[in-house]
Amino acid sequence: MEENKFENDYVIGQKNANYNQVMDRIEELNRLVLINKEWKKNIYYGFHARECFDVCYAVGKAKAILVYLHAGYWQSRDKNQFYFIADHLAELGYHIAIMNYPLCPEVSIEKIRTSLSYGLLTVKTYLNDPSNNLPMYICGHSAGAHLTTELVLNAKEIIKDQLNIKGIIPISGIYDLEPLISTSLNIKIKLNQIQARNNSPILRVSKDLVPAEFFVGNHETQAFIQQSQEMKDQWELKGNAANFTILKNSDHFSLLFHFLEDGEIVESIERLYNSTT
C-alpha cells in the first residue's frame, strides 16, 4: 500500500489532463523566443555530450546571470524544451544559461551534481563582465530544483568567493529522495536507502546559505507541496532567508508560465536581485 502511495505521490498523481496542451503552448513559446532574442547554443563545460548549455543574452546591458536547470527526474528532458523561460528575463537584463547535464542511469545523481559544479564555473567565466562582477542566481524545476539546492550546499566557499551567487529559486522540487526508492522512477535512478539519504538536501541544510524562493503549484500532489514547505522551513530554521509560494491554478508544468511577463516567479527573481545587490 505504501509503495502504491509513493507512486501516486510522485508519478501518477502529478500527471494532469492538460499536459499535452501545456507542452504545445511551451513549444510555441520556445519557437518565438528563439526568433526574438539573441542566442548562443551548445557551449561545452565538459567532455560528455550533455555537458553543455545555451545562452540567451540580456537585452541591453546585463545586470545579472540566471542559470536554469531543467526537470526530468534526473533521467530525461533537455534544455531545448524550456527556452521560453528566458524571454522576459532577458528583457529585464539577465543573461540566461539553460543547462544540460548527464542523465541517470548512465551516471549517478552525485555525478550530475559534480558535473554541474564545473558547469557553473564555465557559465561564470563565459558570461561575466570583467568590469562588473555580475551576480548569479540559480533556478531549477523539479529535479532541477533538487540540483539547485545541492549545488549551494556542496559548494559554499566557491559560491562566496568565485561565483557570486546571491540567491536560488527552486521550483516544485524533491528534497527528500527516500520516497522515490519504491517508485518506477528508481529503475533508472538506482537509489538504495543510503544513497537516497546522502542525496537528500533537506537532511543537510546548514547556516550561511543564500536566500531561497521556493515555489510549487496548488494542483500538484500534497507530497510535492509538503516537500517544498518542509525545505523552506529547514532553510529558515538554520537562519537563512527563505520564502515559500503556492502558485494558484498551477500544476507541475503550467506553473512555468510564471516565467512570462508579470508572473510570480519573475517577480521573485527581481525581488531577490533588488534585495541582494
Short mmCIF file of N, CA and C in Angstrom, two decimals, residues 43-48 50-53 67 69 99-102 110-126 136 138 151 154-155 158 162-163 165:
data_model
loop_
_atom_site.label_atom_id
_atom_site.label_comp_id
_atom_site.label_asym_id
_atom_site.label_seq_id
_atom_site.Cartn_x
_atom_site.Cartn_y
_atom_site.Cartn_z
N ILE A 43 27.37 25.53 -25.65
CA ILE A 43 28.66 25.89 -25.07
C ILE A 43 29.04 24.78 -24.09
N TYR A 44 30.17 24.15 -24.31
CA TYR A 44 30.51 22.95 -23.52
C TYR A 44 31.30 23.29 -22.27
N TYR A 45 30.95 22.60 -21.17
CA TYR A 45 31.68 22.75 -19.92
C TYR A 45 32.37 21.46 -19.50
N GLY A 46 32.28 20.42 -20.34
CA GLY A 46 32.92 19.14 -20.07
C GLY A 46 32.98 18.31 -21.33
N PHE A 47 33.37 17.05 -21.18
CA PHE A 47 33.58 16.19 -22.34
C PHE A 47 32.35 15.36 -22.71
N HIS A 48 31.41 15.22 -21.80
CA HIS A 48 30.20 14.47 -22.10
C HIS A 48 29.33 15.27 -23.07
N ARG A 50 26.30 15.84 -23.08
CA ARG A 50 25.28 16.64 -22.42
C ARG A 50 25.87 17.68 -21.45
N GLU A 51 27.15 17.79 -21.37
CA GLU A 51 27.76 18.81 -20.52
C GLU A 51 27.89 20.11 -21.32
N CYS A 52 26.74 20.74 -21.53
CA CYS A 52 26.71 21.96 -22.33
C CYS A 52 25.52 22.82 -21.91
N PHE A 53 25.55 24.07 -22.35
CA PHE A 53 24.45 24.98 -22.04
C PHE A 53 24.23 25.93 -23.21
N VAL A 67 21.04 30.99 -14.05
CA VAL A 67 21.25 29.62 -14.54
C VAL A 67 19.97 28.83 -14.31
N LEU A 69 18.12 25.00 -14.51
CA LEU A 69 18.30 23.55 -14.55
C LEU A 69 16.95 22.88 -14.79
N MET A 99 20.90 24.91 -18.82
CA MET A 99 21.90 23.86 -18.73
C MET A 99 21.36 22.49 -19.12
N ASN A 100 22.19 21.72 -19.80
CA ASN A 100 22.02 20.27 -19.87
C ASN A 100 23.01 19.62 -18.91
N TYR A 101 22.76 18.36 -18.60
CA TYR A 101 23.66 17.61 -17.73
C TYR A 101 23.49 16.12 -18.03
N PRO A 102 24.49 15.30 -17.74
CA PRO A 102 24.36 13.85 -17.96
C PRO A 102 23.20 13.30 -17.15
N GLU A 110 24.97 11.92 -7.86
CA GLU A 110 26.20 12.57 -7.37
C GLU A 110 27.04 13.09 -8.53
N LYS A 111 27.16 12.30 -9.59
CA LYS A 111 27.95 12.71 -10.76
C LYS A 111 27.30 13.90 -11.45
N ILE A 112 25.97 13.92 -11.51
CA ILE A 112 25.29 15.08 -12.10
C ILE A 112 25.65 16.34 -11.34
N ARG A 113 25.59 16.26 -10.02
CA ARG A 113 25.92 17.42 -9.18
C ARG A 113 27.35 17.88 -9.42
N THR A 114 28.29 16.95 -9.46
CA THR A 114 29.69 17.30 -9.71
C THR A 114 29.85 17.94 -11.08
N SER A 115 29.19 17.36 -12.06
CA SER A 115 29.26 17.90 -13.42
C SER A 115 28.77 19.34 -13.46
N LEU A 116 27.63 19.60 -12.83
CA LEU A 116 27.06 20.94 -12.86
C LEU A 116 27.90 21.95 -12.09
N SER A 117 28.65 21.50 -11.09
CA SER A 117 29.52 22.44 -10.37
C SER A 117 30.57 23.01 -11.31
N TYR A 118 31.09 22.17 -12.22
CA TYR A 118 32.00 22.67 -13.25
C TYR A 118 31.25 23.56 -14.24
N GLY A 119 30.00 23.19 -14.49
CA GLY A 119 29.20 23.99 -15.41
C GLY A 119 29.00 25.40 -14.91
N LEU A 120 28.76 25.57 -13.61
CA LEU A 120 28.58 26.91 -13.05
C LEU A 120 29.83 27.76 -13.25
N LEU A 121 30.99 27.17 -13.03
CA LEU A 121 32.24 27.91 -13.23
C LEU A 121 32.41 28.33 -14.68
N THR A 122 32.01 27.44 -15.60
CA THR A 122 32.12 27.78 -17.02
C THR A 122 31.16 28.89 -17.40
N VAL A 123 29.93 28.82 -16.89
CA VAL A 123 28.95 29.87 -17.15
C VAL A 123 29.49 31.22 -16.65
N LYS A 124 30.02 31.23 -15.45
CA LYS A 124 30.53 32.47 -14.87
C LYS A 124 31.66 33.04 -15.72
N THR A 125 32.57 32.19 -16.13
CA THR A 125 33.70 32.64 -16.96
C THR A 125 33.22 33.17 -18.30
N TYR A 126 32.25 32.48 -18.88
CA TYR A 126 31.77 32.83 -20.22
C TYR A 126 30.98 34.13 -20.22
N MET A 136 25.03 36.05 -9.69
CA MET A 136 24.44 34.87 -10.32
C MET A 136 23.30 34.34 -9.45
N ILE A 138 20.58 30.85 -9.30
CA ILE A 138 20.34 29.52 -9.85
C ILE A 138 18.86 29.20 -9.66
N LEU A 151 23.75 22.09 -5.26
CA LEU A 151 24.91 22.88 -5.66
C LEU A 151 25.27 23.90 -4.59
N ASN A 154 26.82 22.11 -1.46
CA ASN A 154 28.10 21.44 -1.65
C ASN A 154 29.22 22.34 -2.16
N ALA A 155 28.93 23.60 -2.37
CA ALA A 155 29.97 24.49 -2.92
C ALA A 155 29.92 25.87 -2.28
N ILE A 158 33.07 28.17 -2.89
CA ILE A 158 33.16 28.60 -4.30
C ILE A 158 32.09 29.65 -4.58
N GLN A 162 33.94 32.92 -5.69
CA GLN A 162 34.14 32.97 -7.14
C GLN A 162 32.88 33.24 -7.94
N LEU A 163 31.81 32.53 -7.62
CA LEU A 163 30.63 32.58 -8.48
C LEU A 163 29.73 33.77 -8.20
N ILE A 165 27.15 33.92 -6.31
CA ILE A 165 25.75 33.53 -6.31
C ILE A 165 25.04 34.24 -5.16
#
